[in-house]
mmCIF file of C-alpha atoms and ligand atoms in Angstrom:
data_model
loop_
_atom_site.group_PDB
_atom_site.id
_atom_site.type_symbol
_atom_site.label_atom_id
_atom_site.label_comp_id
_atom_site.label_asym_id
_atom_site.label_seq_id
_atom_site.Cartn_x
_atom_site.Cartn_y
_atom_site.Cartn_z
ATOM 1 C CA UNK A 437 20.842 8.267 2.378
ATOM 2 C CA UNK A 438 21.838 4.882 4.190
ATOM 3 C CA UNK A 439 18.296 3.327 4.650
ATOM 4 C CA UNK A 440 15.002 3.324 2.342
ATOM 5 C CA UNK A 441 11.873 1.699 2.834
ATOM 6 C CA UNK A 442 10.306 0.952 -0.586
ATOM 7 C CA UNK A 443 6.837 -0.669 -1.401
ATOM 8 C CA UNK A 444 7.774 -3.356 -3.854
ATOM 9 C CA UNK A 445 4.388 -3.811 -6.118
ATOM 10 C CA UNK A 446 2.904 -7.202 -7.024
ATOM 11 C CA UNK A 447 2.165 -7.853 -11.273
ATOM 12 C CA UNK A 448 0.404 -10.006 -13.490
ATOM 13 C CA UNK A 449 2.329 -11.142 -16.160
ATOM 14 C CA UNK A 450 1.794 -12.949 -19.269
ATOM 15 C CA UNK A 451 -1.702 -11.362 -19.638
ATOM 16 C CA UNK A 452 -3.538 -13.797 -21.277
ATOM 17 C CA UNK A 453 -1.631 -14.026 -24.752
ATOM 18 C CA UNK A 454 1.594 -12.389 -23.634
ATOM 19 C CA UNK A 455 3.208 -15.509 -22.650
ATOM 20 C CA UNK A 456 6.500 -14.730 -20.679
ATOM 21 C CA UNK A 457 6.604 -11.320 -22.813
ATOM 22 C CA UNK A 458 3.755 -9.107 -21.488
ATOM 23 C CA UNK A 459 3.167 -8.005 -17.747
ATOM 24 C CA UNK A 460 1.478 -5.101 -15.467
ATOM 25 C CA UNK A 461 1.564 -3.709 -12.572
ATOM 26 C CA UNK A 462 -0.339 -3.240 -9.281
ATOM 27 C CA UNK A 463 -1.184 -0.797 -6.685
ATOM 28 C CA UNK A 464 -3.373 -2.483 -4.294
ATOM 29 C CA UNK A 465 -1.039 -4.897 -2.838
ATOM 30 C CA UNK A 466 2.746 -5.122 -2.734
ATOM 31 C CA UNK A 467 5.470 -6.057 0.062
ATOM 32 C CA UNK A 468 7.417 -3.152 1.918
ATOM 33 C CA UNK A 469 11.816 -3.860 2.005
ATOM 34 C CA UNK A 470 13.351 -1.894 3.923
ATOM 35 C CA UNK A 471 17.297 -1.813 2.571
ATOM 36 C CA UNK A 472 19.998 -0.024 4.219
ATOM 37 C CA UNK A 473 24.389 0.347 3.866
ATOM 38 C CA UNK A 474 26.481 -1.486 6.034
ATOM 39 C CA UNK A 475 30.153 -1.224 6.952
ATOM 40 C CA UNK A 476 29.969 -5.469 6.768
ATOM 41 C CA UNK A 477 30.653 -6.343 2.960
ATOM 42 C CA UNK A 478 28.316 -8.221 1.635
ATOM 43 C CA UNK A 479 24.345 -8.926 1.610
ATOM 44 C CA UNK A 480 22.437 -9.794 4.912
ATOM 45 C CA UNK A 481 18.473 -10.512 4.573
ATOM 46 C CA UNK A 482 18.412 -9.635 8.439
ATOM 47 C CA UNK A 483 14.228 -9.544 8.819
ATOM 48 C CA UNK A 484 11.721 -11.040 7.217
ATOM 49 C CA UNK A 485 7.914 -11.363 8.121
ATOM 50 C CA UNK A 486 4.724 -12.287 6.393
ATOM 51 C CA UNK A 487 5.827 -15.933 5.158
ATOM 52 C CA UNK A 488 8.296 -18.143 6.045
ATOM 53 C CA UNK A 489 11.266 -17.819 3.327
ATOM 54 C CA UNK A 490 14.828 -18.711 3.713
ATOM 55 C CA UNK A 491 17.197 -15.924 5.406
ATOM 56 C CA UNK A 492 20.504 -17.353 3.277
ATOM 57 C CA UNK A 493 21.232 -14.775 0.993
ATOM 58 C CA UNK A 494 21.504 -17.469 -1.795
ATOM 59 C CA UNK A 495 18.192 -19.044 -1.056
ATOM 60 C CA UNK A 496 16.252 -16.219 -0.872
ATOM 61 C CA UNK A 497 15.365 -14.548 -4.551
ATOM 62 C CA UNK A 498 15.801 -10.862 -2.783
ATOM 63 C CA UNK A 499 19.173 -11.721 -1.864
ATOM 64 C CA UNK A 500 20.184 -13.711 -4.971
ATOM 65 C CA UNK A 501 18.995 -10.732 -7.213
ATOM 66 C CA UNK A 502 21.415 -8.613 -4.232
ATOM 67 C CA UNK A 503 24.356 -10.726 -4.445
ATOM 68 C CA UNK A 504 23.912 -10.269 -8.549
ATOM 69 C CA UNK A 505 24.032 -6.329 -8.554
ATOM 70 C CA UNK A 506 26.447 -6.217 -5.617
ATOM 71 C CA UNK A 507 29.163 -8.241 -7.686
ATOM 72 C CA UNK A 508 28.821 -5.653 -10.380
ATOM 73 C CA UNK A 509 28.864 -2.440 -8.310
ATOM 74 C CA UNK A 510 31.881 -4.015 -5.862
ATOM 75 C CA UNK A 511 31.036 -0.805 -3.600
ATOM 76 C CA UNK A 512 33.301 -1.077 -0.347
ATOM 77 C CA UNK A 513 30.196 -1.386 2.267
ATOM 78 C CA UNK A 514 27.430 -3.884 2.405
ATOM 79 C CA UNK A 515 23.507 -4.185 2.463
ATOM 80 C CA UNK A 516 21.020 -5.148 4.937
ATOM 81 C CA UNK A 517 17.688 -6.472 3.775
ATOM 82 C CA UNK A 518 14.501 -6.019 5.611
ATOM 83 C CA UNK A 519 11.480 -8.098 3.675
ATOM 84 C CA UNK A 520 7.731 -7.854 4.942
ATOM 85 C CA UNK A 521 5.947 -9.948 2.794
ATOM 86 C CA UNK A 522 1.989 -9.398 2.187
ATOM 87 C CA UNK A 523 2.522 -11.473 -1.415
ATOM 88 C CA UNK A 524 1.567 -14.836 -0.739
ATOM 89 C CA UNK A 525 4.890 -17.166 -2.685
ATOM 90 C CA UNK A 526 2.905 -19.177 -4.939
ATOM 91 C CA UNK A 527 -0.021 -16.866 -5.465
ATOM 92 C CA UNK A 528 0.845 -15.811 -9.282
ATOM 93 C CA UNK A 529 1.202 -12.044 -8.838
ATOM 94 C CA UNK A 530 4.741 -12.022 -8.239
ATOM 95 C CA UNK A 531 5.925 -12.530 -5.052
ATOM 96 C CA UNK A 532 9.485 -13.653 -6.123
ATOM 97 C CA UNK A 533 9.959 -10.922 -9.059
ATOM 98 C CA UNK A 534 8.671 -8.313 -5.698
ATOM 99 C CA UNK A 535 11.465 -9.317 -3.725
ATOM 100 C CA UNK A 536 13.912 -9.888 -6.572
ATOM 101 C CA UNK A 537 13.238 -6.314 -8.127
ATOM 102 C CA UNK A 538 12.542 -4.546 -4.783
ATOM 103 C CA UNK A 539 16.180 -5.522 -3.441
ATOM 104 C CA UNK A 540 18.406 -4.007 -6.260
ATOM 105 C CA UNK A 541 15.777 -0.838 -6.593
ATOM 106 C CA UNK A 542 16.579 -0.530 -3.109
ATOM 107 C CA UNK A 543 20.331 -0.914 -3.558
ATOM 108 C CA UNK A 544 20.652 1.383 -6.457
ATOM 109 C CA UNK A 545 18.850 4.465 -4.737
ATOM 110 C CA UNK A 546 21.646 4.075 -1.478
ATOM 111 C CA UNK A 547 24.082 3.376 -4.648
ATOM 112 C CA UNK A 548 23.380 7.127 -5.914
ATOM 113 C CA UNK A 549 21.489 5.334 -9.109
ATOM 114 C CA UNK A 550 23.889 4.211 -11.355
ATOM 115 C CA UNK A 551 21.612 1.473 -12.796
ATOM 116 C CA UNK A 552 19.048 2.243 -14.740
ATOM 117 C CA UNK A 553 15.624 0.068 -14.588
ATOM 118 C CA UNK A 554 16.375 -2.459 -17.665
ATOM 119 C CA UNK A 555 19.753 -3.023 -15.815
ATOM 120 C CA UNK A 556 18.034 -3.376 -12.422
ATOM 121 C CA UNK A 557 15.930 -6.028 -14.668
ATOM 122 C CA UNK A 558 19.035 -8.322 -15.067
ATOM 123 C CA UNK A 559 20.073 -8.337 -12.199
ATOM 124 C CA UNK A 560 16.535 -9.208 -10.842
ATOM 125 C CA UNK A 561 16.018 -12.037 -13.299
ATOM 126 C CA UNK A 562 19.106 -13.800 -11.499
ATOM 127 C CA UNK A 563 16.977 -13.824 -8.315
ATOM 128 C CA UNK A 564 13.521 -15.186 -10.192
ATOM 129 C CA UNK A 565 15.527 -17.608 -11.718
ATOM 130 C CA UNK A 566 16.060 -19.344 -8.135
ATOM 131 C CA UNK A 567 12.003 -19.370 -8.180
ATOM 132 C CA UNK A 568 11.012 -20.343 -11.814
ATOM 133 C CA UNK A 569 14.053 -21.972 -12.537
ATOM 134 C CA UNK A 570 14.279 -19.543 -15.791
ATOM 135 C CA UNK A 571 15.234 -16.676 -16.794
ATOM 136 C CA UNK A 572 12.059 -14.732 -17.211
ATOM 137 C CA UNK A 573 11.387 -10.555 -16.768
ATOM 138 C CA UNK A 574 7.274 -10.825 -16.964
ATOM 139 C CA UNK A 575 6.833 -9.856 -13.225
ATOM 140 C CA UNK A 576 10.312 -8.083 -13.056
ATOM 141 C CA UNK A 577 9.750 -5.588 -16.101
ATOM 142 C CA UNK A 578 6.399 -3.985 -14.612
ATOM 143 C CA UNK A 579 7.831 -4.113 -10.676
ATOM 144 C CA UNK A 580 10.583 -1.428 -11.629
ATOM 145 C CA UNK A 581 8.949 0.335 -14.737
ATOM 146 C CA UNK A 582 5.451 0.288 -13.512
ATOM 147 C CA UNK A 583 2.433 -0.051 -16.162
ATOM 148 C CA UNK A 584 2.403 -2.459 -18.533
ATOM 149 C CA UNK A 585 5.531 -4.004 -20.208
ATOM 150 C CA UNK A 586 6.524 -5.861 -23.386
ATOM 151 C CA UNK A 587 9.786 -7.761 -22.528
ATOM 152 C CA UNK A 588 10.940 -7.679 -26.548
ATOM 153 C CA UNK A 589 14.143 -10.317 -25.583
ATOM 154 C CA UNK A 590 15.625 -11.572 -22.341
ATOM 155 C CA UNK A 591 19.486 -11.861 -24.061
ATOM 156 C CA UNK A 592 20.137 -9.151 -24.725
ATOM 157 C CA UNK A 593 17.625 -7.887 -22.596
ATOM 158 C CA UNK A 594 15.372 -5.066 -24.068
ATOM 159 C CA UNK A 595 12.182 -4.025 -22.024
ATOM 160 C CA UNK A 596 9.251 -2.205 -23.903
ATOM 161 C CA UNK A 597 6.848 0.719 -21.741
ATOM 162 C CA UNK A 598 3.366 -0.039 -23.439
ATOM 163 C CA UNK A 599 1.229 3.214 -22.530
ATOM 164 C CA UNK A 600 -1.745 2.354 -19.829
ATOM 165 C CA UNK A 601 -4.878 3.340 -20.710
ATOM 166 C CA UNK A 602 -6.083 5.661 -17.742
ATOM 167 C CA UNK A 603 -9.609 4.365 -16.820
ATOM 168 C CA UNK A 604 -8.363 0.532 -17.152
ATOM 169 C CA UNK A 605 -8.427 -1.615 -14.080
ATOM 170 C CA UNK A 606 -7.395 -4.947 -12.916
ATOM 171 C CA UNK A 607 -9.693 -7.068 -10.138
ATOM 172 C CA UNK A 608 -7.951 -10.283 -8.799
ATOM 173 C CA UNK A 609 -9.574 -13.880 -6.921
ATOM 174 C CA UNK A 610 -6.408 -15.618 -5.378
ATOM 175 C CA UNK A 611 -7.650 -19.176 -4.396
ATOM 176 C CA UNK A 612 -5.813 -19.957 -1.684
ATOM 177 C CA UNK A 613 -3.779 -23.272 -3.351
ATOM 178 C CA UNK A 614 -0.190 -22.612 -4.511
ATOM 179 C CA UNK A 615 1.219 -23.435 -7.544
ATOM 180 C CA UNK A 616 4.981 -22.750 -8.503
ATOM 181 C CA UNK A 617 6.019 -21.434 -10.599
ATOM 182 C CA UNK A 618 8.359 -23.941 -11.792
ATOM 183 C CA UNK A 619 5.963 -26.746 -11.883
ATOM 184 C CA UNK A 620 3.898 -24.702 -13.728
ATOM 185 C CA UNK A 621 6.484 -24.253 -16.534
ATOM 186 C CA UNK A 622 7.038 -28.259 -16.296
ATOM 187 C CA UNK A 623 3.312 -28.735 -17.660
ATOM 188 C CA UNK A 624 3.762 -27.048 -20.655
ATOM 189 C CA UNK A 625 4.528 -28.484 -23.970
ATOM 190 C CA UNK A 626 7.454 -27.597 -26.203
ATOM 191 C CA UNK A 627 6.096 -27.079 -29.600
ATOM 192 C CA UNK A 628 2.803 -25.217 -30.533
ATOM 193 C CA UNK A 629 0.416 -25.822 -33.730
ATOM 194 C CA UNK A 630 0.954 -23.193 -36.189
ATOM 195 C CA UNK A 631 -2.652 -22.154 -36.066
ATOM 196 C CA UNK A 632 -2.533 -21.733 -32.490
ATOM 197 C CA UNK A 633 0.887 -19.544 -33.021
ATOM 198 C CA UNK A 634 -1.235 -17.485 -35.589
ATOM 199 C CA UNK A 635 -4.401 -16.606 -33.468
ATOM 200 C CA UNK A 636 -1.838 -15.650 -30.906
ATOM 201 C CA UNK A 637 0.325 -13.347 -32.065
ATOM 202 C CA UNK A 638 -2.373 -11.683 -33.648
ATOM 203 C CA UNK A 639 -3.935 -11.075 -30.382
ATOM 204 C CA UNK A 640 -0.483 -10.118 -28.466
ATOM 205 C CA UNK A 641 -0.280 -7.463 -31.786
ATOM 206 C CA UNK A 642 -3.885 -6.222 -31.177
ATOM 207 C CA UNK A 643 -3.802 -6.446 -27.408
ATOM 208 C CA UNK A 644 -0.556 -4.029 -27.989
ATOM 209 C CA UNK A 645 -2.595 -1.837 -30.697
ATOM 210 C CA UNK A 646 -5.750 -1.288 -28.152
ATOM 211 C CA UNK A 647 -3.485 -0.134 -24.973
ATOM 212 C CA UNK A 648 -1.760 2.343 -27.229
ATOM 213 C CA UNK A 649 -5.199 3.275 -28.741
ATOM 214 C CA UNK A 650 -7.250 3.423 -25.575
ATOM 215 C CA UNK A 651 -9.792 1.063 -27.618
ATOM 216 C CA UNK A 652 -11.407 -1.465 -25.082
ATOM 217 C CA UNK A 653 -13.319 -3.311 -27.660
ATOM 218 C CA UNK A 654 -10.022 -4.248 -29.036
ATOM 219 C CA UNK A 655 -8.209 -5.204 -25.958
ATOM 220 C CA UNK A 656 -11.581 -7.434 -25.019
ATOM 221 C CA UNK A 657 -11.096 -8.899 -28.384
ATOM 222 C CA UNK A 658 -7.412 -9.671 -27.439
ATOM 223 C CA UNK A 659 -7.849 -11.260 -24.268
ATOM 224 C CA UNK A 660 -7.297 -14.592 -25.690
ATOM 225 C CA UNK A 661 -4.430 -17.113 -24.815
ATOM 226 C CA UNK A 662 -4.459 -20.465 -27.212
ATOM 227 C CA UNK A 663 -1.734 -21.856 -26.103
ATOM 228 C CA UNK A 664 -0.685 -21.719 -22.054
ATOM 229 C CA UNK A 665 -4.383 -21.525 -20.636
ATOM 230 C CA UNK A 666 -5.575 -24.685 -21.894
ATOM 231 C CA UNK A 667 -2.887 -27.025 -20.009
ATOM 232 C CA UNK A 668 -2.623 -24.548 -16.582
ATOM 233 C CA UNK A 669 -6.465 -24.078 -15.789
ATOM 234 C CA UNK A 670 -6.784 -27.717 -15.410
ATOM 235 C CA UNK A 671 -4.542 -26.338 -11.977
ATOM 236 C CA UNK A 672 -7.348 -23.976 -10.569
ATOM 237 C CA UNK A 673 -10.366 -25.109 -9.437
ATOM 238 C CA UNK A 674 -13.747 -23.383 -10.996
ATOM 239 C CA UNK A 675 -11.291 -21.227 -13.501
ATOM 240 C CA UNK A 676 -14.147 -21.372 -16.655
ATOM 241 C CA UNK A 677 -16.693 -20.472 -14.008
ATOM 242 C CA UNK A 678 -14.853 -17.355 -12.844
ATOM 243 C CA UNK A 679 -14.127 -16.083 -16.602
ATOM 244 C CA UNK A 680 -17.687 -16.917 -17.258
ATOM 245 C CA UNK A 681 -18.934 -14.864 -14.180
ATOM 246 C CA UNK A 682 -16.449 -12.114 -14.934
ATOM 247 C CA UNK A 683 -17.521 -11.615 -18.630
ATOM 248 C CA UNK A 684 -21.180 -11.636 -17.633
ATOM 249 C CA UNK A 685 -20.227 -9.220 -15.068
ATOM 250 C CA UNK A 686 -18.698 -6.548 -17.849
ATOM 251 C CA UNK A 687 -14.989 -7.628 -17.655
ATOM 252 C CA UNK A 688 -12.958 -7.602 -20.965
ATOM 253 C CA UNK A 689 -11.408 -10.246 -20.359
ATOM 254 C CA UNK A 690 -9.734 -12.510 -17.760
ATOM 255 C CA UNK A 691 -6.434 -14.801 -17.567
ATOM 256 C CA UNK A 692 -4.437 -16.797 -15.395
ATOM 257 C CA UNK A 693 -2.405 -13.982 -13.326
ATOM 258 C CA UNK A 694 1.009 -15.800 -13.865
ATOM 259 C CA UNK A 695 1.677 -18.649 -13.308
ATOM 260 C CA UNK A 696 -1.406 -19.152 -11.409
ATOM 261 C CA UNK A 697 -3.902 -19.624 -8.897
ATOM 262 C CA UNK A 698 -5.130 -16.296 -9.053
ATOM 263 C CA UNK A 699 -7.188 -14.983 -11.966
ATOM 264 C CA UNK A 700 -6.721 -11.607 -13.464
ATOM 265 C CA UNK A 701 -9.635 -9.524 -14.834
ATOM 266 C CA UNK A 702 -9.009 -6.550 -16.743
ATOM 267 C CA UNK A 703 -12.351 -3.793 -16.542
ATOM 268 C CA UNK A 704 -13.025 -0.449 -17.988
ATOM 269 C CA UNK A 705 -13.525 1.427 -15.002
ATOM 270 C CA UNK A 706 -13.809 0.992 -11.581
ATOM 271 C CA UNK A 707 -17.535 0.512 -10.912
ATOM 272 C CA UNK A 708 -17.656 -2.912 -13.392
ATOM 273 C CA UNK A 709 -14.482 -4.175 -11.759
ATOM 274 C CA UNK A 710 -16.133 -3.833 -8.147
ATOM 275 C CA UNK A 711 -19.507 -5.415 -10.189
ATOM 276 C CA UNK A 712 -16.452 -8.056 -11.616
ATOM 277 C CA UNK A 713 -15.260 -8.887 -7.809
ATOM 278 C CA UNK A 714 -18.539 -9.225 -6.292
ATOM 279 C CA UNK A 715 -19.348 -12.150 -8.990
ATOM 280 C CA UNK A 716 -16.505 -13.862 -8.879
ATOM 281 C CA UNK A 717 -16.505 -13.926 -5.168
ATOM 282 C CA UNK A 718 -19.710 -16.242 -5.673
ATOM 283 C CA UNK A 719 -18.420 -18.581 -7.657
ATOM 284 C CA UNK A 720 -16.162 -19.305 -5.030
ATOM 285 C CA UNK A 721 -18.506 -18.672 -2.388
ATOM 286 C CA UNK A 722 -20.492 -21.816 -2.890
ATOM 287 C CA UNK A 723 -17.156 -24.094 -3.038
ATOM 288 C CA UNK A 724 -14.759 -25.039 -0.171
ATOM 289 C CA UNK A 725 -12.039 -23.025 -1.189
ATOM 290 C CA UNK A 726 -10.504 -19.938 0.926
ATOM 291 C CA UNK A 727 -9.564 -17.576 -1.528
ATOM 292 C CA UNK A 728 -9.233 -13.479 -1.198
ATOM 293 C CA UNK A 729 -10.327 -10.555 -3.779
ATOM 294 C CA UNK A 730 -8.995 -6.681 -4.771
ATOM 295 C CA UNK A 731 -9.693 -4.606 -7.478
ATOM 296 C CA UNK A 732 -6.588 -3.008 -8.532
ATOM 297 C CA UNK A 733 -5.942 0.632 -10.535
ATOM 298 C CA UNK A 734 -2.687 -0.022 -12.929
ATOM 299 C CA UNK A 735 -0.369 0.963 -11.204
ATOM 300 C CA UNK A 736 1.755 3.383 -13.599
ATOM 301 C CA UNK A 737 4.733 4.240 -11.178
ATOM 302 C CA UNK A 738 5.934 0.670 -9.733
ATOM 303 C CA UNK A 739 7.644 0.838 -7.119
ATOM 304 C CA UNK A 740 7.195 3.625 -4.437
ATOM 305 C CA UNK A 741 9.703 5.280 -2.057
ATOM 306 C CA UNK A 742 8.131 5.404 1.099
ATOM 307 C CA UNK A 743 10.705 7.297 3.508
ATOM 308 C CA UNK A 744 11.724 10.608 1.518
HETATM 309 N N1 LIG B 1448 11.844 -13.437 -1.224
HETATM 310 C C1 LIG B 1448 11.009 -14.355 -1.755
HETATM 311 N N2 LIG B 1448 9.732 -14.006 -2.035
HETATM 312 C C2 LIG B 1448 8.874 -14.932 -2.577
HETATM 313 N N3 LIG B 1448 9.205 -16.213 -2.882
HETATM 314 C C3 LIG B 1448 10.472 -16.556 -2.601
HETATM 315 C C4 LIG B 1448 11.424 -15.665 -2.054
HETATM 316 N N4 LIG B 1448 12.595 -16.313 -1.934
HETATM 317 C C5 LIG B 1448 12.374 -17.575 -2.375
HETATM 318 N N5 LIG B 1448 11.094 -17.729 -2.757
HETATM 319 C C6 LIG B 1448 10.479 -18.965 -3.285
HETATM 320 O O1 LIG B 1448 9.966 -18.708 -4.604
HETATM 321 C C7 LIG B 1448 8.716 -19.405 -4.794
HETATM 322 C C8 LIG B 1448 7.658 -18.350 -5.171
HETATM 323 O O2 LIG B 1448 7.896 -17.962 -6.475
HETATM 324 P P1 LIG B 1448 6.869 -18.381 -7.635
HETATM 325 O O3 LIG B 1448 7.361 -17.732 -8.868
HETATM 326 O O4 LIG B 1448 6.672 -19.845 -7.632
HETATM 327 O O5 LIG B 1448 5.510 -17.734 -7.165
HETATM 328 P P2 LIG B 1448 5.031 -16.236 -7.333
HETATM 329 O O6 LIG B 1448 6.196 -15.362 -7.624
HETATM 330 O O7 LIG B 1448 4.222 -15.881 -6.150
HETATM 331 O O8 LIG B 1448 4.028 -16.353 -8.558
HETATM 332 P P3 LIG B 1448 4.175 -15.892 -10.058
HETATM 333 O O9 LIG B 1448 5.669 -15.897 -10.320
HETATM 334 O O10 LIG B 1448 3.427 -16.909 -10.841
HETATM 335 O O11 LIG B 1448 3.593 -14.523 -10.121
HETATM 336 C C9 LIG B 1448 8.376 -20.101 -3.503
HETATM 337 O O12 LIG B 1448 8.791 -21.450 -3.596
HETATM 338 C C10 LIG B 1448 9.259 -19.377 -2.478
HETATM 339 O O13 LIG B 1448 9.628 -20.238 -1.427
HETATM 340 N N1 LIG B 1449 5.631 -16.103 -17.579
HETATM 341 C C1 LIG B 1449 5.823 -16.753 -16.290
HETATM 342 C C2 LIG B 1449 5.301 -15.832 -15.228
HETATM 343 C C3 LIG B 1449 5.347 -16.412 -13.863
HETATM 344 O O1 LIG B 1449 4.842 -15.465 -12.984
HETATM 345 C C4 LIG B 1449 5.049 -18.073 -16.290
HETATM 346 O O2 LIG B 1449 3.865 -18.007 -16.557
HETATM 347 O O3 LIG B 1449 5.647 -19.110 -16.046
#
């Protein structure tokens, strides 16, 4: 095989109290990459459409993640990068980690796979790095392993698969503002009050105990984040009024998707989440803000392989 078009998914990490540690992933909307060898050493991003992103190799998070894996592997041909975008950079469901992760996923099917996906990881979090300006695997972790993901350290890197309950599902609202990632870091403080610690790590522990359990009163009772929500939904217009729309809709509970704008809402079944999308779409609705909408199955494979 010298060429593979892949859908590269988008993901919600940090999931409420997960900060930088919990993610999952989605099969709604992704962005395709087509990768393929070639006899030129090195990595070329040779197409990209959807946004305007930068075609250097060490500019671009897709090539940086590349350039990463290639210097490990040292195989005597090159790659070719093909990106079409549909993730809006900025939107908070992982544009950067889709590129980052969908490049070396990409590169290790041509490479025979000698990587496996917590390897592929690393060398992705060298590409979100150039985004976030840190090291973080919250996107990265459910792009390549699909479901939902409990990054347990970043050095050494360990990844935990958290089982996906089957009826869950995830409806989105992406205002159309951006917010980076990086600035979004910037805002938040450095130390935390030990009763805000407590409350959540007790809800990252329960949150982890329902998805195991398949109990959705637990992982409603979970969906609670003391400590990064309070500073970052001063950055998205009408955020309390889409949580409080949600719940009243039959959500279990909603988040900032990332980094932010867009808001996650996590449902028991696909009828409330449609119920879920059709409220929050009026909350925005009445305001002067563009913004977009999908309800979202988890998506339990990550990334697909769409020429075999
Ligand atoms: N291939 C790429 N895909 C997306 N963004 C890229 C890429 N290469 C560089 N960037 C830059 O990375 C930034 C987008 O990453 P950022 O982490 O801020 O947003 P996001 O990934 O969409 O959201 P989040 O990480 O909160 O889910 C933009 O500044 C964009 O220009
Ligand atoms: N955990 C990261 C995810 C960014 O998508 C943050 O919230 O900064």
């Amino acid at each position: 095989m010298n060429e593979i078009r892949i859908f590269s998914p988008a993901t919600v990490a940090n999931v409420s109290c997960g900060f930088d540690v919990l993610g999952f992933c989605l099969d709604s909307v992704g962005d395709e990459m087509v990768i393929r060898k070639t006899d030129k050493k090195g990595i070329y991003i040779t197409k990209i459409e959807g946004y305007d992103l930068p075609y250097e190799a060490e500019k671009n998070v897709a090539g940086v993640s590349a350039l990463a894996m290639y210097a490990d592997a040292k195989p005597d041909f090159g790659f070719e990068i093909e990106i079409y975008k549909n993730i809006k950079p900025g939107s908070g469901v992982g544009s950067s980690s889709a590129s980052a992760a969908g490049s070396v996923f990409g590169m290790n099917v041509l490479l025979g796979n000698p990587y496996n996906n917590t390897e592929l990881s690393y060398f992705a979090m060298k590409g979100e790095a150039l985004a976030s300006q840190s090291e973080h695997a919250d996107n990265i972790a459910p792009a390549l392993f699909g479901g939902f993901t409990l990054v347990k350290s970043v050095s050494p890197l360990e990844i935990l698969e958290i089982p996906t309950p089957n009826n869950l599902y995830a409806t989105i609202i992406h205002p159309q503002i951006e917010i980076k990632t990086s600035e979004a870091r910037a805002i938040l403080p450095k130390d935390v009050a030990l009763k805000d610690a407590i409350l959540q790590w007790a809800n990252v522990g329960s949150l982890i105990h329902g998805l195991h359990t398949n109990n959705y009163g637990l992982i409603e009772r979970s969906l609670h984040d003391a400590i990064v929500e309070p500073h970052r939904s001063k950055l998205i217009p009408l955020y309390q009024d889409v949580k409080a729309a949600a719940k009243t809709a039959g959500a279990l509970g909603s988040g900032i998707s990332g980094s932010g704008p867009s808001i996650f809402s996590l449902c028991e079944g696909i009828n409330t989440a449609k119920s879920v999308e059709q409220a929050i779409r009026k909350v925005y609705a009445n305001s002067d803000i563009e913004f977009d909408t999908y309800v979202s199955k988890i998506n339990a494979e990550g990334m697909k392989i769409l020429n075999n």
